[in-house]
Tab-separated table of N, CA and C in Angstrom:
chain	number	residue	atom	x	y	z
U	1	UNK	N	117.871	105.816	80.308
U	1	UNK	CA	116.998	105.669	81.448
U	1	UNK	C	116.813	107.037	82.088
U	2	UNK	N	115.495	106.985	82.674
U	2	UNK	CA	115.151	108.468	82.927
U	2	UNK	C	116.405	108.900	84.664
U	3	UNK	N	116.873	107.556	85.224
U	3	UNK	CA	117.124	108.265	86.739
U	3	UNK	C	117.969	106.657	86.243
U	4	UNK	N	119.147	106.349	87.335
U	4	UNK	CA	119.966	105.196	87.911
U	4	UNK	C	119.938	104.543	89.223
U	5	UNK	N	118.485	105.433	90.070
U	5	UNK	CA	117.970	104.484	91.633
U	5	UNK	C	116.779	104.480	91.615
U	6	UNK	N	116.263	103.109	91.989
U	6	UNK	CA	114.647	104.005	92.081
U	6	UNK	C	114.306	103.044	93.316
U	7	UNK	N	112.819	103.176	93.583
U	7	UNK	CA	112.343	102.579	94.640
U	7	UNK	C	111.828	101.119	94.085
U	8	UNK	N	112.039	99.754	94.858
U	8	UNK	CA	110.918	99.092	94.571
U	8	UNK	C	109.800	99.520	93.866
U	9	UNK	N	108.959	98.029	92.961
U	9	UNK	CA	108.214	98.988	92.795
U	9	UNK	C	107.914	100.201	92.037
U	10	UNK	N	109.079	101.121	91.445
U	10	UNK	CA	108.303	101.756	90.598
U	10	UNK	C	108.211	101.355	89.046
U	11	UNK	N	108.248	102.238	88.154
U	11	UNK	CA	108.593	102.319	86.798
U	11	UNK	C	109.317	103.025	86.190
U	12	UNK	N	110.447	102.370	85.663
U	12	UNK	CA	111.929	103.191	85.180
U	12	UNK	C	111.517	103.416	83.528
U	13	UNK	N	111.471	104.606	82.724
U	13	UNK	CA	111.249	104.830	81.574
U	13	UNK	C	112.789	104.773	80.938
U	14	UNK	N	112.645	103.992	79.998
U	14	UNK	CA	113.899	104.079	79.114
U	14	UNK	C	113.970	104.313	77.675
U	15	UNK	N	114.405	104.892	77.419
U	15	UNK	CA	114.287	105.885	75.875
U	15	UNK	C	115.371	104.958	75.181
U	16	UNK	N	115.033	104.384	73.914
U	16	UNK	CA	115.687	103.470	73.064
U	16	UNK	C	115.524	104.552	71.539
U	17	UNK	N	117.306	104.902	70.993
U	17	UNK	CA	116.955	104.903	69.765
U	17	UNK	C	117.875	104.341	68.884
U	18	UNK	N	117.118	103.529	68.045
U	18	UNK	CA	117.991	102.508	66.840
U	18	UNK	C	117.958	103.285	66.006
U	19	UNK	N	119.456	103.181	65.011
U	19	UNK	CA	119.921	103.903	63.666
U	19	UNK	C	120.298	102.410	63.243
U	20	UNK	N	119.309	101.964	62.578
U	20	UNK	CA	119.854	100.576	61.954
U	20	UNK	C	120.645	100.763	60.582
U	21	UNK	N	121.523	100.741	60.358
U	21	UNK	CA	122.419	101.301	58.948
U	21	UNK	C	122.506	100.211	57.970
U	22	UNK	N	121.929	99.291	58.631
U	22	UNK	CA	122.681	97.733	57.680
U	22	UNK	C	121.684	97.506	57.268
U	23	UNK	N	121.990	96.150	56.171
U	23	UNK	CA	120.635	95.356	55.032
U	23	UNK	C	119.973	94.824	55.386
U	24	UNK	N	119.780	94.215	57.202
U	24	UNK	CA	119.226	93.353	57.798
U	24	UNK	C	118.065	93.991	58.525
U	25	UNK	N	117.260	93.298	58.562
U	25	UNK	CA	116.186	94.391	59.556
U	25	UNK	C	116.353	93.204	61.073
U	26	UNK	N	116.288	94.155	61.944
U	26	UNK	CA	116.303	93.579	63.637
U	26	UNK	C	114.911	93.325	64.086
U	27	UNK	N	114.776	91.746	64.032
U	27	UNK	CA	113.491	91.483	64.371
U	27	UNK	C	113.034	91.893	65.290
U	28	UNK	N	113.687	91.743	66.459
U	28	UNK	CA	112.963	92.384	67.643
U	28	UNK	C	114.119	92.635	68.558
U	29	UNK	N	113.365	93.588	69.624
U	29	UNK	CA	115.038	93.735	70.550
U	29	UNK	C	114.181	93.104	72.128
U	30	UNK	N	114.692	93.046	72.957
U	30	UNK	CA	114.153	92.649	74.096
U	30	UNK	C	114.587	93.180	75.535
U	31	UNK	N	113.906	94.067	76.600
U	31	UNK	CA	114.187	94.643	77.662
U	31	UNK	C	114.165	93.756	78.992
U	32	UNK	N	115.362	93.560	79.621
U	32	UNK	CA	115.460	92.712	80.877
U	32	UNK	C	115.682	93.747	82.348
U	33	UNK	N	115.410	93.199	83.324
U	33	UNK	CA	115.388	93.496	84.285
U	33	UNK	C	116.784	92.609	85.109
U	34	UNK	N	117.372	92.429	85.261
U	34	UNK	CA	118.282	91.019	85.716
U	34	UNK	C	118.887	91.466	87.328
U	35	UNK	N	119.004	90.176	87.973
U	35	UNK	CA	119.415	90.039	89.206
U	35	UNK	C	121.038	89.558	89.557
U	36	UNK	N	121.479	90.074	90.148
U	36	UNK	CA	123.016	89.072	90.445
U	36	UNK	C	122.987	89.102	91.853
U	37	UNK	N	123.211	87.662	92.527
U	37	UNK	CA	123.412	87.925	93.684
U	37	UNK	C	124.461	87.182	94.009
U	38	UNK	N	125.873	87.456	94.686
U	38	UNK	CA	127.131	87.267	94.876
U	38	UNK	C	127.022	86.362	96.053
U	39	UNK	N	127.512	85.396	96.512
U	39	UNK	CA	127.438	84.798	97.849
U	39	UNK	C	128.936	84.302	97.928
U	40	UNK	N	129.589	84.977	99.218
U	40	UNK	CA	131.407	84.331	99.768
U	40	UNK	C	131.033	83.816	100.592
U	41	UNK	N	132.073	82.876	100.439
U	41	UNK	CA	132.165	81.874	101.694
U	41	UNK	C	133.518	81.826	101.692
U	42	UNK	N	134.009	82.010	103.205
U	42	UNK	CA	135.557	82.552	103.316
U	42	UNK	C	136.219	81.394	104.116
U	43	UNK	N	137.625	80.860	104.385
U	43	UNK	CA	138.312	79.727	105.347
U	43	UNK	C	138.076	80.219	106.335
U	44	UNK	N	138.796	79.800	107.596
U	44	UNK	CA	138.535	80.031	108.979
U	44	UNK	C	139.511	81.165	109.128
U	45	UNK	N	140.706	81.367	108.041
U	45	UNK	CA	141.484	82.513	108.323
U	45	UNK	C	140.827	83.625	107.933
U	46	UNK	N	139.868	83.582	107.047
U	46	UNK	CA	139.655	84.542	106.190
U	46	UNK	C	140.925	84.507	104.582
U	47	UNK	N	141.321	83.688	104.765
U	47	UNK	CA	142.376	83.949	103.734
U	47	UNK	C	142.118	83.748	102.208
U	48	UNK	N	141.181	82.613	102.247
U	48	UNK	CA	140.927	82.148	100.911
U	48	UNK	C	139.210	82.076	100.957
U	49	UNK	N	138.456	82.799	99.508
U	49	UNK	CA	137.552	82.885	99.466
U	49	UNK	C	136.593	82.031	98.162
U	50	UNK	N	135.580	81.366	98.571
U	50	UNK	CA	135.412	80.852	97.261
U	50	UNK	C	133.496	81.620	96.771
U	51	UNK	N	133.096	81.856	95.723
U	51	UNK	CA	132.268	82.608	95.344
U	51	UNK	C	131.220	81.920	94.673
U	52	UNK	N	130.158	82.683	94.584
U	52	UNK	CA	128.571	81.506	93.706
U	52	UNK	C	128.263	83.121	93.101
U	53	UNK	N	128.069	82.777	92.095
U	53	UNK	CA	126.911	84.089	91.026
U	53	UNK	C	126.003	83.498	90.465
U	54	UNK	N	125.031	84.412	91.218
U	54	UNK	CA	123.795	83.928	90.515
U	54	UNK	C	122.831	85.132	89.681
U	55	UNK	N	122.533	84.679	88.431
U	55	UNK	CA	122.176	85.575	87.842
U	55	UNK	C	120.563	85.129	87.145
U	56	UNK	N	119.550	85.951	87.456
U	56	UNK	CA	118.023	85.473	87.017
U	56	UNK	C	117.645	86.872	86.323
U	57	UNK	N	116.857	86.605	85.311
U	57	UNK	CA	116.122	87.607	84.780
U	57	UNK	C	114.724	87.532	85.719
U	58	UNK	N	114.348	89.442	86.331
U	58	UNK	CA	113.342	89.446	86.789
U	58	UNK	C	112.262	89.497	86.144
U	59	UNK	N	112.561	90.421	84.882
U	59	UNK	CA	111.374	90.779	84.173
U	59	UNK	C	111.955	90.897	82.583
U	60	UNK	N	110.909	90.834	81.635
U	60	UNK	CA	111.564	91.045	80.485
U	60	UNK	C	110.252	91.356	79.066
U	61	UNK	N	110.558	92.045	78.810
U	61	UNK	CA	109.354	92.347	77.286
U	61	UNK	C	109.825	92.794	75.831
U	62	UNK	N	109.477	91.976	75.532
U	62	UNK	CA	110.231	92.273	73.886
U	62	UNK	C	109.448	93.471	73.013
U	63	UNK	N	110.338	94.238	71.895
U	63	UNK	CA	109.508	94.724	71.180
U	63	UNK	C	109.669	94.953	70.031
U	64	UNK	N	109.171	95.193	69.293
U	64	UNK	CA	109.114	95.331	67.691
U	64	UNK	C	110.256	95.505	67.071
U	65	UNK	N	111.327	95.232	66.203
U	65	UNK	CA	112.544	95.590	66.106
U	65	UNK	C	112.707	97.097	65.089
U	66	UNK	N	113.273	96.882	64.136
U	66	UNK	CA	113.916	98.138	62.968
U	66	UNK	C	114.229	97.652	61.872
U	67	UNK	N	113.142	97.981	60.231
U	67	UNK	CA	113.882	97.799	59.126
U	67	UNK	C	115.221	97.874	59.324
U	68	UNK	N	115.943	97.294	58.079
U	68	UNK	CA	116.996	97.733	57.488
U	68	UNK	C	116.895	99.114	56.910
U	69	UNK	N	117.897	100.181	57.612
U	69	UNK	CA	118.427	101.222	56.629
U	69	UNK	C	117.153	102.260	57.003
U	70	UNK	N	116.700	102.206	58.520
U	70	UNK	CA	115.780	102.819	58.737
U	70	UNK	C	116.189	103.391	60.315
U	71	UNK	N	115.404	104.163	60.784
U	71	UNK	CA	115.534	104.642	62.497
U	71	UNK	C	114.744	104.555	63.078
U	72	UNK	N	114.481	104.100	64.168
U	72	UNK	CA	112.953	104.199	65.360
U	72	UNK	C	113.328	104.681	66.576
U	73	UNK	N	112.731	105.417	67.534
U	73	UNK	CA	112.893	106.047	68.337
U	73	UNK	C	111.855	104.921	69.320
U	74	UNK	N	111.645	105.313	70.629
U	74	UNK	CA	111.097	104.082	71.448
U	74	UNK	C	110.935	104.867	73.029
U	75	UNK	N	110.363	105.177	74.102
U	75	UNK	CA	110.250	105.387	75.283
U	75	UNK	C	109.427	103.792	75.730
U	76	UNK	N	110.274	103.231	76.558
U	76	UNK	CA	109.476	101.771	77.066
U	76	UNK	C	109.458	102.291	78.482
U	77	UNK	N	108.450	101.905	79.419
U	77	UNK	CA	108.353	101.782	80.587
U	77	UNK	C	108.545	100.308	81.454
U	78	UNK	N	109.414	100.234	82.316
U	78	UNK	CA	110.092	99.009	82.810
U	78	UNK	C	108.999	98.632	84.147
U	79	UNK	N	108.675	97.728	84.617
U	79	UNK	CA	107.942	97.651	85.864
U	79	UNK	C	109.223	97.649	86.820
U	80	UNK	N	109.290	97.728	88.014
U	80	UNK	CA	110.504	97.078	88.583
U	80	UNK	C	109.885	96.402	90.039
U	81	UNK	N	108.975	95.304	89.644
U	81	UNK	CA	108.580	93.839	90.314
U	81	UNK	C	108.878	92.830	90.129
U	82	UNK	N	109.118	91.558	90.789
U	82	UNK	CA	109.605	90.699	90.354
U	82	UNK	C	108.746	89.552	90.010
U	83	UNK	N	108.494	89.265	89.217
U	83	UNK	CA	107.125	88.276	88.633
U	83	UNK	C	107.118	86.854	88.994
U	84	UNK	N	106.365	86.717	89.797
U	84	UNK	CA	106.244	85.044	89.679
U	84	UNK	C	105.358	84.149	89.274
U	85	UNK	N	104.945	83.835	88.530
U	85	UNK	CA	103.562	83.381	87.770
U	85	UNK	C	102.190	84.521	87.548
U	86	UNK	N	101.720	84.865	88.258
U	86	UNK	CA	100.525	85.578	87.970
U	86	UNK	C	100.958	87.100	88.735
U	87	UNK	N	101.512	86.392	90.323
U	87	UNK	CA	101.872	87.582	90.732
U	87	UNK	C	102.793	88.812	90.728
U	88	UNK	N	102.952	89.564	91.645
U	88	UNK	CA	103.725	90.620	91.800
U	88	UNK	C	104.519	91.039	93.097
U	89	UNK	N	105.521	91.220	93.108
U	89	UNK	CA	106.088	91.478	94.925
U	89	UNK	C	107.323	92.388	94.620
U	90	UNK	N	107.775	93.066	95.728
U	90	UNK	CA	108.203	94.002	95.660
U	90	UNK	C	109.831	93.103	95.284
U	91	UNK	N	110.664	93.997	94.852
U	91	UNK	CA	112.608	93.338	94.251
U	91	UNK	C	112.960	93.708	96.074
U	92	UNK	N	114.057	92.630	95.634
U	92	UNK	CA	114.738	92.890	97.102
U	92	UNK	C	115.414	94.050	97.114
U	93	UNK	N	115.877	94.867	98.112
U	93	UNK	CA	116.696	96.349	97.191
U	93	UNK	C	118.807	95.933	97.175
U	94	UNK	N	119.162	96.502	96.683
U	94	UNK	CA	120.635	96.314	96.207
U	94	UNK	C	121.491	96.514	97.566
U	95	UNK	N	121.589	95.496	97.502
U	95	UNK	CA	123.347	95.546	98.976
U	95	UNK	C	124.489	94.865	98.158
U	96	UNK	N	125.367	95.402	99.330
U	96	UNK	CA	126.400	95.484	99.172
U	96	UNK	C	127.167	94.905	100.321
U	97	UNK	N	127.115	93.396	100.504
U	97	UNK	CA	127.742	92.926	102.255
U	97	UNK	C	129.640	92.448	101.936
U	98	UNK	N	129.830	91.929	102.508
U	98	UNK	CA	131.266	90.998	102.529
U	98	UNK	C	130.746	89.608	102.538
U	99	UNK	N	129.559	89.222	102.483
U	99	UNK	CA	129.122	88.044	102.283
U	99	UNK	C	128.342	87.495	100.875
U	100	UNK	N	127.686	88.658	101.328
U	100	UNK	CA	126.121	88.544	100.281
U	100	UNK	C	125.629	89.976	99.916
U	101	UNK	N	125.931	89.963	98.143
U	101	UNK	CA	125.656	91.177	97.365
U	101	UNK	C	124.228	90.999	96.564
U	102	UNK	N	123.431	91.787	96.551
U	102	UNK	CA	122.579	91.836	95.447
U	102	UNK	C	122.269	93.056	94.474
U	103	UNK	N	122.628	93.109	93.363
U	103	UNK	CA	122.592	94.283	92.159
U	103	UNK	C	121.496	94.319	90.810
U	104	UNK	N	121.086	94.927	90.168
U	104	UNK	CA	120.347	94.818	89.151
U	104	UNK	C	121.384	95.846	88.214
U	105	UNK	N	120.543	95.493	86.454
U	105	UNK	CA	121.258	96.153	85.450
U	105	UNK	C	119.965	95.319	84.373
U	106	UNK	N	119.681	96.422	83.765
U	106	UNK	CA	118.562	96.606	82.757
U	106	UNK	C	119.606	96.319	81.568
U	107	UNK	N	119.156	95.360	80.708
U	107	UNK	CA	120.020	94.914	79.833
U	107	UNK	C	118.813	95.077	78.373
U	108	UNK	N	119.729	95.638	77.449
U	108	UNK	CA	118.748	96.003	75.896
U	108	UNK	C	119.922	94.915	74.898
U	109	UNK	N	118.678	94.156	74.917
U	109	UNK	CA	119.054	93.119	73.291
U	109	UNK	C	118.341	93.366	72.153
U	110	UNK	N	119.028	93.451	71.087
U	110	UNK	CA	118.676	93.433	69.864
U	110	UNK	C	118.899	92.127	69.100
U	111	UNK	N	118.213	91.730	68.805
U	111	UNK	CA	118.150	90.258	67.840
U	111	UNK	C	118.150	90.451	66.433
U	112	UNK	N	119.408	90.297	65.774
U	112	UNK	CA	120.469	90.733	64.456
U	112	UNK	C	120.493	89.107	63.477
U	113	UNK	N	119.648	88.698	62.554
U	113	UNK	CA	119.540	87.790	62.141
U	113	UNK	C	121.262	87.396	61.690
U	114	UNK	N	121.706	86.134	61.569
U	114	UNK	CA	123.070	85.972	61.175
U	114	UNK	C	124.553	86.493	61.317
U	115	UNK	N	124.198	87.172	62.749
U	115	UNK	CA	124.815	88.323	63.506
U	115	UNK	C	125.402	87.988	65.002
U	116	UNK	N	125.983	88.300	65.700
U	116	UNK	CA	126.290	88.438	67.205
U	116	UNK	C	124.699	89.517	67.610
U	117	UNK	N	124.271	89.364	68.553
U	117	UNK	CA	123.205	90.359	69.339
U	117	UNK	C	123.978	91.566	69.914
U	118	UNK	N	123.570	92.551	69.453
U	118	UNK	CA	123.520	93.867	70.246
U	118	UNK	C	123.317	93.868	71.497
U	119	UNK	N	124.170	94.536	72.116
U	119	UNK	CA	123.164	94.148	73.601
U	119	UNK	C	124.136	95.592	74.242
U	120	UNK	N	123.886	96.271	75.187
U	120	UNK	CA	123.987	97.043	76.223
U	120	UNK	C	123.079	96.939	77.641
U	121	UNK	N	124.320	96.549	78.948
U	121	UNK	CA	123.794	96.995	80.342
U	121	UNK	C	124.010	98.036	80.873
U	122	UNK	N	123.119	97.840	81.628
U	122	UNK	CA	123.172	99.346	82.000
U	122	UNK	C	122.711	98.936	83.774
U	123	UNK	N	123.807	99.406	84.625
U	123	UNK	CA	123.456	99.490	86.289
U	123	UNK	C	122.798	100.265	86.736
U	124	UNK	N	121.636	99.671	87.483
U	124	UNK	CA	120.308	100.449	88.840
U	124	UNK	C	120.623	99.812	89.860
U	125	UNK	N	120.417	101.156	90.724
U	125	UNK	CA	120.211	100.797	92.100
U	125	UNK	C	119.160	100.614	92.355
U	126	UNK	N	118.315	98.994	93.231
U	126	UNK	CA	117.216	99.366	93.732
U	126	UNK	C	117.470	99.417	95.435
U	127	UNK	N	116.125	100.753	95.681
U	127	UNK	CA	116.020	100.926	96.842
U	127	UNK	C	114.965	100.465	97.569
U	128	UNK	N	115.239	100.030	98.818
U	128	UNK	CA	113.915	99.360	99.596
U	128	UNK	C	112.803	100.398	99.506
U	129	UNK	N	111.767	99.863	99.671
U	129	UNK	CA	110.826	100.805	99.827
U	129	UNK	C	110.404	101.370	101.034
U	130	UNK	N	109.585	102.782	100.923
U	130	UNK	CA	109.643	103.250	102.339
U	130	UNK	C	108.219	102.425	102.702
U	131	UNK	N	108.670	102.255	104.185
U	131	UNK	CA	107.862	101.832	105.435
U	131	UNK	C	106.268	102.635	105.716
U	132	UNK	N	105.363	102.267	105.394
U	132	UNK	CA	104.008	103.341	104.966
U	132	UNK	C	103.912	103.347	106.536
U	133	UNK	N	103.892	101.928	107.255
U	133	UNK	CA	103.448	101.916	108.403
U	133	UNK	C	104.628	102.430	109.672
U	134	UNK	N	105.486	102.993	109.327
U	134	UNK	CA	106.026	103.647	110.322
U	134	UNK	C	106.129	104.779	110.018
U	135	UNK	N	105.639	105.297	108.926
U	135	UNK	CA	105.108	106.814	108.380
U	135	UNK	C	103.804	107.402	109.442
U	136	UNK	N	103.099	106.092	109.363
U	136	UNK	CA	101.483	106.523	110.274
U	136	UNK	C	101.609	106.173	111.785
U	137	UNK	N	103.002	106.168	112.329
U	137	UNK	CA	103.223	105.689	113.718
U	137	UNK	C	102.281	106.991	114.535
U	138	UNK	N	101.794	106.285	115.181
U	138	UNK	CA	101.617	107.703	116.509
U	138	UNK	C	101.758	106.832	117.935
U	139	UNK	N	103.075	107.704	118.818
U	139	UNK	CA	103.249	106.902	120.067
U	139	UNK	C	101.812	106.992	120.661
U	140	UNK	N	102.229	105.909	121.670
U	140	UNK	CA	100.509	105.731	122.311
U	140	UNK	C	100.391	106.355	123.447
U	141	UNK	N	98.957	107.155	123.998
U	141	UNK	CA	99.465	107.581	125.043
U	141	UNK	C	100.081	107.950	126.332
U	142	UNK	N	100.593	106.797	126.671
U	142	UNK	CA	101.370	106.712	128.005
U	142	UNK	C	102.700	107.123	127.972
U	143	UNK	N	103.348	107.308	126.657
U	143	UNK	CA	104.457	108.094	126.674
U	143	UNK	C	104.778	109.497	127.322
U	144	UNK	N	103.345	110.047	127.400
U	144	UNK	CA	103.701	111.599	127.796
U	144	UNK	C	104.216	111.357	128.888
U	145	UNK	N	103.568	110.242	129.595
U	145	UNK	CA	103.836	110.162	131.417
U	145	UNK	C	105.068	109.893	131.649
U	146	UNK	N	105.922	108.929	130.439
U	146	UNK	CA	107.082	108.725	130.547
U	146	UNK	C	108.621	109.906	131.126
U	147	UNK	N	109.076	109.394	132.105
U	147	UNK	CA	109.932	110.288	132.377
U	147	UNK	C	111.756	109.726	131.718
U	148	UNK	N	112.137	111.054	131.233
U	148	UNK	CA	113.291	110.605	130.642
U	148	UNK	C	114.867	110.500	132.214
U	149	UNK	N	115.412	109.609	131.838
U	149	UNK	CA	116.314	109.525	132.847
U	149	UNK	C	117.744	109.086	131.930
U	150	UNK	N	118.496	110.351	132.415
U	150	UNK	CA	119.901	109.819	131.762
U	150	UNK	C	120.859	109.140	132.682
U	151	UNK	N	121.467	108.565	131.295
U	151	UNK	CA	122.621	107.728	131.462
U	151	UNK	C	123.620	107.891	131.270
U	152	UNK	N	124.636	107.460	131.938
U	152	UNK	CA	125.864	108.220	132.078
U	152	UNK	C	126.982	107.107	132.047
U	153	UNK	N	128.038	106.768	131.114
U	153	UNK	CA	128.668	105.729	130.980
U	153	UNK	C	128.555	105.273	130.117
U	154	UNK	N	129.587	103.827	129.682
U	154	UNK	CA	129.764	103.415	128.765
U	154	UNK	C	128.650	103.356	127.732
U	155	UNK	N	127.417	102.832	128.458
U	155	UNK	CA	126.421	102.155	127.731
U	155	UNK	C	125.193	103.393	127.334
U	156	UNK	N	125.654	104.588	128.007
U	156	UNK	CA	124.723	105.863	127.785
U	156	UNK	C	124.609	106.753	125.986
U	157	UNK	N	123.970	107.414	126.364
U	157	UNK	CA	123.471	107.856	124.992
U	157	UNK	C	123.977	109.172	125.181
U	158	UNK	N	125.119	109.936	124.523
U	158	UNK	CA	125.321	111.528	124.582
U	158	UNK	C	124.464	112.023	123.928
U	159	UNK	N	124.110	113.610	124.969
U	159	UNK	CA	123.389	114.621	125.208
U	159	UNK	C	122.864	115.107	123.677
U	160	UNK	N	124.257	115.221	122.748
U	160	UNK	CA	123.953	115.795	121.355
U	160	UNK	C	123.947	114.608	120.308
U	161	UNK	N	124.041	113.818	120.354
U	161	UNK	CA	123.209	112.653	119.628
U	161	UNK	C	121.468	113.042	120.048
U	162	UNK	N	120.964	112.921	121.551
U	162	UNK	CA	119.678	113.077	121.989
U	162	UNK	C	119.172	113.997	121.232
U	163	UNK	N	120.001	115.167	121.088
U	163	UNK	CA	119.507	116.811	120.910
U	163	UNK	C	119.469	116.283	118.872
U	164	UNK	N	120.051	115.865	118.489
U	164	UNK	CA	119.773	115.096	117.444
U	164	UNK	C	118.450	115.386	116.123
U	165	UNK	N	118.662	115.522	114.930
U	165	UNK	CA	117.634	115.259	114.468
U	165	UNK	C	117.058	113.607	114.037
U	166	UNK	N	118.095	112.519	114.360
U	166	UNK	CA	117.073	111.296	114.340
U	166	UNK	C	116.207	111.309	115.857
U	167	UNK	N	116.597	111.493	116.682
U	167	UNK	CA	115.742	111.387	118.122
U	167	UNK	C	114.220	112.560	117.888
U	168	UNK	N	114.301	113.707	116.406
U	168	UNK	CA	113.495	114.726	116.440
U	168	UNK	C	111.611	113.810	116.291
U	169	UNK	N	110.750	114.681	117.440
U	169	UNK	CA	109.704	114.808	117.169
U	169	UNK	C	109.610	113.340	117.909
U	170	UNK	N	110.087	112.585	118.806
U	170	UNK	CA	109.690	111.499	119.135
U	170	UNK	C	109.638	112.325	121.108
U	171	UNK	N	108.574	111.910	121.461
U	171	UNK	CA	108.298	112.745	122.936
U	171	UNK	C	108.623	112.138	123.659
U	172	UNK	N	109.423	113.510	124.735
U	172	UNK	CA	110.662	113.026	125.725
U	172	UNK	C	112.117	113.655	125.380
U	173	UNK	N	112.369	113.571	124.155
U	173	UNK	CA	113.826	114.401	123.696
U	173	UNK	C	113.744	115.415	122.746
């Protein structure tokens, strides 16, 4: 695989090469996209935990396999959407909670007539996608008029957090 995170949404290129050595030729091999999503449910102590895995293929495309006693080389391009009949929508992106996990792993099968299947996974991170519309924010203008007033105490915001580069370029700090 060309990268191990990507965004919603894009397209992960994955470079496949078979050295088929044996008498059998591999009809076809097949590229998955797959989902796991972990769900705990814990006692009232926390002490004892019981677990659900759930595992769905998002996406998947088969392709041509490999004589016997031959080599093929392969660059496939992966979508990384999650298909639901006709359509398209963005993957949820990968967490990691104490409750509720969700992970992906691009899985390559090879289909070995009279054989066990070949198979290798391989783990991606997906990442949410960025926010277009808080890219094109522009405060509106009554902010300029806004006057900043600090706070002082528990519930206040320190000076160098403010001075900050997340607070940067927003007017007033």
């Amino acid at each position: 695989m060309d990268k191990n995170s990507y965004i919603a949404g894009e397209t992960a290129q994955i470079h496949v090469d078979v050295d088929n050595q044996s008498a059998v030729d591999i009809e076809n091999f097949a590229v998955k996209l797959m989902r796991v999503i972990t769900l705990k449910g814990y006692d009232d102590d926390r002490n004892h935990h019981d677990s659900l895995r759930l595992v769905d293929t998002v996406c998947e495309n088969k392709y041509e396999g490999c004589p016997a006693s031959s080599q093929k080389s392969r660059d496939i391009p992966l979508d990384l959407h999650s298909k639901t009949g006709s359509s398209h929508h963005e993957l949820q992106p990968s967490t990691s909670g104490s409750v509720i996990s969700c992970s992906y792993h691009v899985d390559i099968e090879m289909q070995v007539p009279w054989a066990p299947d070949i198979e290798i996974h391989a783990p991606v991170q997906i990442l949410a996608p960025l926010n277009v519309l808080w890219q094109q924010w522009q405060p509106p203008p009554w902010v300029s008029q806004c006057v900043q007033t600090q706070v002082v105490g528990p519930y206040g915001v320190a000076t160098e957090v403010l001075a900050s580069q997340a607070f940067a370029g927003i007017p007033g700090f």
